[in-house]
Coordinates of C-alpha atoms in Angstrom, one line a residue:
X1 CA 51.2 14.7 118.3
X2 CA 50.9 14.1 114.6
X3 CA 47.8 13.1 112.7
X4 CA 46.8 12.4 109.1
X5 CA 43.5 14.2 109.7
X6 CA 44.3 17.9 109.2
X7 CA 41.6 19.0 111.7
X8 CA 43.0 17.0 114.6
X9 CA 46.3 18.3 116.1
X10 CA 46.3 21.7 114.5
X11 CA 48.5 23.1 117.1
X12 CA 51.3 20.7 116.2
X13 CA 50.7 20.6 112.5
X14 CA 53.1 23.4 111.6
X15 CA 56.1 21.3 112.7
X16 CA 55.1 18.5 110.4
X17 CA 53.6 20.3 107.4
X18 CA 56.8 20.5 105.4
X19 CA 57.9 16.9 105.8
X20 CA 54.3 15.8 105.2
X21 CA 54.1 17.8 101.9
X22 CA 57.5 16.4 100.7
X23 CA 56.4 12.9 101.5
X24 CA 53.0 13.3 99.8
X25 CA 54.8 14.6 96.6
X26 CA 57.0 11.6 96.6
X27 CA 54.1 9.2 97.1
X28 CA 52.0 10.6 94.3
X29 CA 51.5 7.7 91.9
X30 CA 49.6 7.4 88.7
X31 CA 47.5 4.3 88.3
X32 CA 45.9 3.0 85.2
X33 CA 44.0 0.0 84.3
X34 CA 44.9 -2.3 81.4
X35 CA 41.7 -2.8 79.4
X36 CA 41.3 -5.9 77.1
X37 CA 40.5 -4.7 73.6
X38 CA 37.1 -4.9 72.1
X39 CA 36.8 -4.6 68.3
X40 CA 34.2 -4.6 65.6
X41 CA 34.8 -6.1 62.1
X42 CA 32.6 -4.8 59.3
X43 CA 32.4 -5.7 55.6
X44 CA 30.0 -6.7 52.9
X45 CA 26.9 -8.5 54.1
X46 CA 26.0 -9.9 50.7
X47 CA 28.2 -11.9 48.3
X48 CA 30.3 -9.8 46.0
X49 CA 30.2 -10.1 42.3
X50 CA 33.6 -10.8 40.6
X51 CA 35.2 -7.5 39.7
X52 CA 33.6 -5.6 42.6
X53 CA 35.6 -3.7 45.3
X54 CA 35.0 -4.0 49.1
X55 CA 36.5 -3.0 52.4
X56 CA 36.9 -5.1 55.5
X57 CA 37.3 -2.7 58.5
X58 CA 38.5 -3.6 62.0
X59 CA 37.6 -0.8 64.5
X60 CA 38.9 -0.6 68.0
X61 CA 35.9 0.0 70.3
X62 CA 37.7 0.0 73.6
X63 CA 41.3 -0.7 74.7
X64 CA 44.1 0.5 76.9
X65 CA 46.8 0.6 75.9
X66 CA 46.3 0.6 72.1
X67 CA 46.3 -3.0 70.9
X68 CA 48.2 -4.5 68.0
X69 CA 45.8 -5.2 65.2
X70 CA 46.1 -8.0 62.7
X71 CA 43.9 -9.1 59.8
X72 CA 44.3 -12.6 58.4
X73 CA 42.5 -15.1 56.2
X74 CA 41.4 -18.6 56.9
X75 CA 42.8 -19.0 60.4
X76 CA 46.3 -18.1 59.3
X77 CA 47.7 -15.6 62.0
X78 CA 51.3 -16.4 61.0
X79 CA 50.4 -15.1 57.5
X80 CA 51.8 -18.0 55.6
X81 CA 49.8 -16.5 52.8
X82 CA 50.3 -12.7 52.8
X83 CA 47.2 -10.7 53.3
X84 CA 48.7 -8.3 50.7
X85 CA 48.0 -10.9 48.0
X86 CA 44.3 -10.0 48.5
X87 CA 44.4 -6.2 49.0
X88 CA 46.1 -3.2 50.6
X89 CA 46.0 -2.4 54.3
X90 CA 45.3 1.1 55.6
X91 CA 45.6 2.1 59.3
X92 CA 43.9 5.3 60.5
X93 CA 45.1 6.5 63.9
X94 CA 42.3 9.0 64.4
X95 CA 39.5 6.6 63.6
X96 CA 41.3 3.7 65.3
X97 CA 40.7 1.4 62.3
X98 CA 42.6 -1.1 60.2
X99 CA 41.1 -1.6 56.7
X100 CA 41.7 -4.2 54.1
X101 CA 41.0 -2.6 50.7
X102 CA 39.9 -5.2 48.2
X103 CA 39.7 -4.2 44.5
X104 CA 38.7 -6.2 41.5
X105 CA 37.8 -9.3 43.6
X106 CA 37.9 -12.8 42.3
X107 CA 37.1 -16.2 43.7
X108 CA 40.5 -16.4 45.3
X109 CA 39.5 -13.9 48.0
X110 CA 36.7 -16.1 49.2
X111 CA 37.2 -17.2 52.8
X112 CA 37.0 -16.4 56.5
X113 CA 38.7 -13.1 57.5
X114 CA 39.6 -12.5 61.1
X115 CA 40.7 -9.4 62.9
X116 CA 42.7 -9.9 66.1
X117 CA 43.4 -7.2 68.6
X118 CA 45.9 -7.9 71.4
X119 CA 47.4 -5.9 74.3
X120 CA 48.5 -6.6 77.9
X121 CA 44.9 -7.1 78.9
X122 CA 44.3 -10.0 76.5
X123 CA 43.0 -10.4 73.0
X124 CA 39.8 -10.3 71.1
X125 CA 38.9 -11.6 67.6
X126 CA 36.0 -11.2 65.3
X127 CA 35.5 -12.9 61.9
X128 CA 33.4 -12.7 58.8
X129 CA 33.1 -14.8 55.8
X130 CA 33.5 -13.2 52.4
X131 CA 31.7 -14.8 49.4
X132 CA 32.2 -13.9 45.7
X133 CA 29.9 -14.9 42.9
X134 CA 31.5 -15.5 39.5
X135 CA 30.2 -13.7 36.5
X136 CA 27.7 -15.8 34.7
X137 CA 28.1 -15.6 31.0
X138 CA 25.2 -16.9 29.1
X139 CA 25.7 -17.6 25.4
X140 CA 22.5 -18.1 23.5
X141 CA 22.9 -19.9 20.3
X142 CA 19.9 -19.7 18.2
X143 CA 19.9 -22.6 15.7
X144 CA 17.3 -22.3 13.1
X145 CA 16.8 -25.2 10.9
X146 CA 14.8 -24.7 7.7
X147 CA 13.7 -27.8 5.9
X148 CA 13.1 -27.2 2.3
X149 CA 10.6 -29.3 0.6
X150 CA 10.7 -29.4 -3.2
X151 CA 7.5 -30.0 -4.8
X152 CA 7.6 -31.3 -8.3
X153 CA 4.7 -30.6 -10.6
X154 CA 4.2 -32.5 -13.8

């Protein structure tokens, strides 16, 4: 008599213990779940002034396995316009972030920025709109007109 329950059939267990252990070692499997990525995109909440610097940071909140991260502008995931035209990208493995570093911004960086995370579990996108105010130069011209009146006395 052989049983999977170790309490039942103890008298016959010694004959089957070695094959059972070998079989259990062969059947040990590792299971893991693929988890769809969840990300958070952060950046300036107020419009930037021309010449300012800013960071757009895409942070992986949850994912397994690690997703592929992409930042693109104006719904352009194929990157027809390279994101490097706007700034530098920095990936930090320990913080699980991808950051677009924008320096000396001008009106050409205005637009919708999207971070996309993708793995075997699916994809997740989050977007924000970046605004830039141009520098306002006010030139004050003060024109003073003096009328001279000549008074003749006789």
